[in-house]
Amino acid sequence: MTTESIDAECLDLTRNLRRRGAIVLAVFGLVWALAGGSGVAADAVSVAVGVVAAAVTAGAVVVAFRGTRGPVTRTVRLPEKWNRGVGLVNGAELVAIFAVIAASNASGHPELIPVGICLVVGLHFFPLARLFDQPQYRWTAILLTALALVGLAVLAAGASAETIRAVVGLGAAAVLWGSSFHVALRG
């Protein structure tokens, strides 16, 4: 292989990973927004949240395709066996999410589910930042972890399960959408 073909491959990989990352972040932002909207008592507001969430997600997906077509200012430097590491991190995240759901339900505290899941999702971004060579994922990790702590504080203050779902869900959606746009536009 020539240096030019290796460089072209590296640029393609960088663009593809960023595009996929931006799309995944946007879609999970939608999931969190819908969960958050389910905590809003007024049906009209809940529907409006869903409509806005769908529009923001669609916009983020469009930006993911358009934004990653531009010049690449920094190519990713992936660690050896990075894809295996990503699989392990995502697998551990999934197991931890199921554990949060099971433990929260078994203890009679299902209101802890959004807080626990947000914490797990936030923590899983720390290793992903290194594995994908996307330093901004550290901010995603920090913000989601902090949001989980805010949700816990709101719960400790006596808020309802619906309020916790709205606070954590809509907050997580905003963080993930912000990360999606950043990855697509800034790399």
CSV table of C-alpha atoms in Angstrom, one decimal:
chain,number,residue,atom,x,y,z
A,1,MET,CA,0.0,0.0,0.0
A,2,THR,CA,1.2,3.5,-0.8
A,3,THR,CA,1.3,6.3,1.7
A,4,GLU,CA,-1.5,8.0,-0.2
A,5,SER,CA,-3.8,5.0,0.0
A,6,ILE,CA,-3.1,4.6,3.7
A,7,ASP,CA,-3.8,8.3,4.3
A,8,ALA,CA,-7.1,8.0,2.3
A,9,GLU,CA,-8.1,5.0,4.3
A,10,CYS,CA,-7.3,6.8,7.6
A,11,LEU,CA,-9.4,9.8,6.4
A,12,ASP,CA,-12.3,7.5,5.4
A,13,LEU,CA,-12.1,5.7,8.8
A,14,THR,CA,-12.1,9.0,10.6
A,15,ARG,CA,-15.1,10.3,8.7
A,16,ASN,CA,-17.0,7.1,9.1
A,17,LEU,CA,-16.4,6.8,12.8
A,18,ARG,CA,-17.4,10.4,13.4
A,19,ARG,CA,-20.5,10.1,11.3
A,20,ARG,CA,-21.6,6.9,13.0
A,21,GLY,CA,-20.8,8.3,16.4
A,22,ALA,CA,-22.8,11.5,15.7
A,23,ILE,CA,-25.8,9.4,14.5
A,24,VAL,CA,-25.7,7.0,17.5
A,25,LEU,CA,-25.5,9.9,19.9
A,26,ALA,CA,-28.4,11.6,18.2
A,27,VAL,CA,-30.6,8.5,18.2
A,28,PHE,CA,-29.9,7.9,21.9
A,29,GLY,CA,-30.7,11.5,22.5
A,30,LEU,CA,-34.1,10.8,21.0
A,31,VAL,CA,-34.6,7.8,23.3
A,32,TRP,CA,-33.7,9.9,26.4
A,33,ALA,CA,-36.0,12.7,25.3
A,34,LEU,CA,-38.9,10.4,24.8
A,35,ALA,CA,-38.3,8.9,28.2
A,36,GLY,CA,-38.0,12.4,29.7
A,37,GLY,CA,-41.2,13.5,27.9
A,38,SER,CA,-43.0,10.6,29.5
A,39,GLY,CA,-42.4,12.2,32.8
A,40,VAL,CA,-44.3,15.3,31.8
A,41,ALA,CA,-47.9,15.3,33.1
A,42,ALA,CA,-49.5,17.5,30.4
A,43,ASP,CA,-50.2,15.4,27.3
A,44,ALA,CA,-49.8,18.3,25.0
A,45,VAL,CA,-46.4,19.1,26.4
A,46,SER,CA,-45.3,15.5,26.2
A,47,VAL,CA,-46.3,15.3,22.6
A,48,ALA,CA,-44.5,18.6,21.9
A,49,VAL,CA,-41.4,17.2,23.5
A,50,GLY,CA,-41.6,14.2,21.2
A,51,VAL,CA,-42.1,16.3,18.1
A,52,VAL,CA,-39.2,18.6,19.0
A,53,ALA,CA,-37.0,15.6,19.9
A,54,ALA,CA,-37.7,14.0,16.5
A,55,ALA,CA,-36.9,17.3,14.7
A,56,VAL,CA,-33.6,17.8,16.7
A,57,THR,CA,-32.6,14.2,16.0
A,58,ALA,CA,-33.4,14.5,12.3
A,59,GLY,CA,-31.3,17.7,12.2
A,60,ALA,CA,-28.4,16.0,14.0
A,61,VAL,CA,-28.5,13.1,11.5
A,62,VAL,CA,-28.4,15.5,8.6
A,63,VAL,CA,-25.6,17.4,10.2
A,64,ALA,CA,-23.7,14.1,10.8
A,65,PHE,CA,-23.8,13.4,7.1
A,66,ARG,CA,-23.0,16.9,5.9
A,67,GLY,CA,-20.6,17.9,8.6
A,68,THR,CA,-18.3,14.9,8.2
A,69,ARG,CA,-17.9,15.5,4.5
A,70,GLY,CA,-15.7,18.5,5.1
A,71,PRO,CA,-12.0,18.6,5.6
A,72,VAL,CA,-10.6,16.4,8.4
A,73,THR,CA,-8.5,18.5,10.7
A,74,ARG,CA,-7.4,15.6,12.9
A,75,THR,CA,-7.4,11.9,12.1
A,76,VAL,CA,-8.2,9.4,14.7
A,77,ARG,CA,-5.5,7.3,16.3
A,78,LEU,CA,-7.1,4.2,17.5
A,79,PRO,CA,-5.4,1.9,20.0
A,80,GLU,CA,-4.7,-1.7,19.0
A,81,LYS,CA,-7.8,-3.9,19.1
A,82,TRP,CA,-9.9,-0.8,19.7
A,83,ASN,CA,-13.1,-2.5,18.2
A,84,ARG,CA,-12.8,-5.3,20.7
A,85,GLY,CA,-12.5,-2.8,23.5
A,86,VAL,CA,-15.6,-1.0,22.3
A,87,GLY,CA,-17.5,-4.3,22.3
A,88,LEU,CA,-16.4,-5.0,25.9
A,89,VAL,CA,-17.3,-1.5,27.1
A,90,ASN,CA,-20.7,-1.6,25.4
A,91,GLY,CA,-21.3,-5.1,26.7
A,92,ALA,CA,-20.5,-4.1,30.2
A,93,GLU,CA,-22.7,-1.1,29.8
A,94,LEU,CA,-25.7,-3.3,28.8
A,95,VAL,CA,-25.1,-5.7,31.7
A,96,ALA,CA,-24.9,-2.8,34.1
A,97,ILE,CA,-28.1,-1.3,32.8
A,98,PHE,CA,-30.0,-4.6,33.3
A,99,ALA,CA,-28.5,-4.8,36.8
A,100,VAL,CA,-29.7,-1.3,37.6
A,101,ILE,CA,-33.2,-2.1,36.4
A,102,ALA,CA,-33.3,-5.4,38.3
A,103,ALA,CA,-31.9,-4.0,41.5
A,104,SER,CA,-34.1,-0.9,41.4
A,105,ASN,CA,-37.2,-3.0,40.8
A,106,ALA,CA,-36.2,-5.7,43.4
A,107,SER,CA,-35.7,-3.0,46.0
A,108,GLY,CA,-39.0,-1.4,45.4
A,109,HIS,CA,-37.4,1.8,44.0
A,110,PRO,CA,-38.0,1.9,40.3
A,111,GLU,CA,-37.6,5.7,40.4
A,112,LEU,CA,-33.9,5.1,40.6
A,113,ILE,CA,-33.8,3.5,37.1
A,114,PRO,CA,-33.3,6.7,35.1
A,115,VAL,CA,-30.6,7.9,37.5
A,116,GLY,CA,-28.8,4.6,37.5
A,117,ILE,CA,-28.9,4.2,33.7
A,118,CYS,CA,-27.7,7.8,33.2
A,119,LEU,CA,-24.8,7.1,35.5
A,120,VAL,CA,-23.9,3.9,33.7
A,121,VAL,CA,-24.1,5.6,30.3
A,122,GLY,CA,-22.0,8.5,31.5
A,123,LEU,CA,-19.3,6.3,32.9
A,124,HIS,CA,-19.1,4.2,29.7
A,125,PHE,CA,-18.1,7.3,27.8
A,126,PHE,CA,-14.8,7.6,29.7
A,127,PRO,CA,-13.2,4.5,28.1
A,128,LEU,CA,-14.9,5.3,24.8
A,129,ALA,CA,-13.1,8.6,24.6
A,130,ARG,CA,-9.8,6.8,24.5
A,131,LEU,CA,-11.0,3.9,22.3
A,132,PHE,CA,-12.5,6.1,19.6
A,133,ASP,CA,-9.9,8.9,20.1
A,134,GLN,CA,-12.7,11.4,20.7
A,135,PRO,CA,-11.6,13.5,23.6
A,136,GLN,CA,-14.9,15.4,23.7
A,137,TYR,CA,-16.5,12.1,24.9
A,138,ARG,CA,-14.9,12.9,28.3
A,139,TRP,CA,-17.2,15.9,28.5
A,140,THR,CA,-20.1,13.7,27.6
A,141,ALA,CA,-19.1,11.4,30.4
A,142,ILE,CA,-18.6,14.2,32.9
A,143,LEU,CA,-22.0,15.9,32.1
A,144,LEU,CA,-24.0,12.6,32.1
A,145,THR,CA,-22.4,11.5,35.4
A,146,ALA,CA,-23.1,14.9,36.9
A,147,LEU,CA,-26.7,14.8,35.6
A,148,ALA,CA,-27.1,11.4,37.3
A,149,LEU,CA,-26.0,13.0,40.6
A,150,VAL,CA,-28.4,15.9,40.0
A,151,GLY,CA,-31.2,13.4,39.4
A,152,LEU,CA,-30.3,11.7,42.7
A,153,ALA,CA,-30.4,15.0,44.5
A,154,VAL,CA,-33.8,15.9,43.0
A,155,LEU,CA,-35.0,12.4,44.1
A,156,ALA,CA,-33.6,12.9,47.6
A,157,ALA,CA,-35.5,16.2,47.8
A,158,GLY,CA,-38.7,14.3,47.4
A,159,ALA,CA,-39.5,14.7,43.7
A,160,SER,CA,-41.8,12.2,42.0
A,161,ALA,CA,-40.6,9.4,39.7
A,162,GLU,CA,-42.1,11.4,36.8
A,163,THR,CA,-40.1,14.5,37.7
A,164,ILE,CA,-36.9,12.4,37.9
A,165,ARG,CA,-37.6,10.9,34.5
A,166,ALA,CA,-38.2,14.4,33.0
A,167,VAL,CA,-35.1,15.9,34.6
A,168,VAL,CA,-32.7,13.1,33.8
A,169,GLY,CA,-34.2,12.2,30.4
A,170,LEU,CA,-34.4,15.7,29.0
A,171,GLY,CA,-31.0,16.5,30.4
A,172,ALA,CA,-29.4,13.4,29.0
A,173,ALA,CA,-31.0,14.1,25.6
A,174,ALA,CA,-29.5,17.6,25.6
A,175,VAL,CA,-26.0,16.3,26.4
A,176,LEU,CA,-26.1,13.6,23.8
A,177,TRP,CA,-27.5,15.9,21.1
A,178,GLY,CA,-24.8,18.5,21.9
A,179,SER,CA,-22.2,15.8,21.7
A,180,SER,CA,-23.6,14.6,18.4
A,181,PHE,CA,-23.5,18.1,16.8
A,182,HIS,CA,-20.0,18.6,18.2
A,183,VAL,CA,-18.6,15.4,16.8
A,184,ALA,CA,-20.2,16.0,13.4
A,185,LEU,CA,-19.1,19.6,13.1
A,186,ARG,CA,-15.8,19.8,15.0
A,187,GLY,CA,-14.6,16.2,14.8
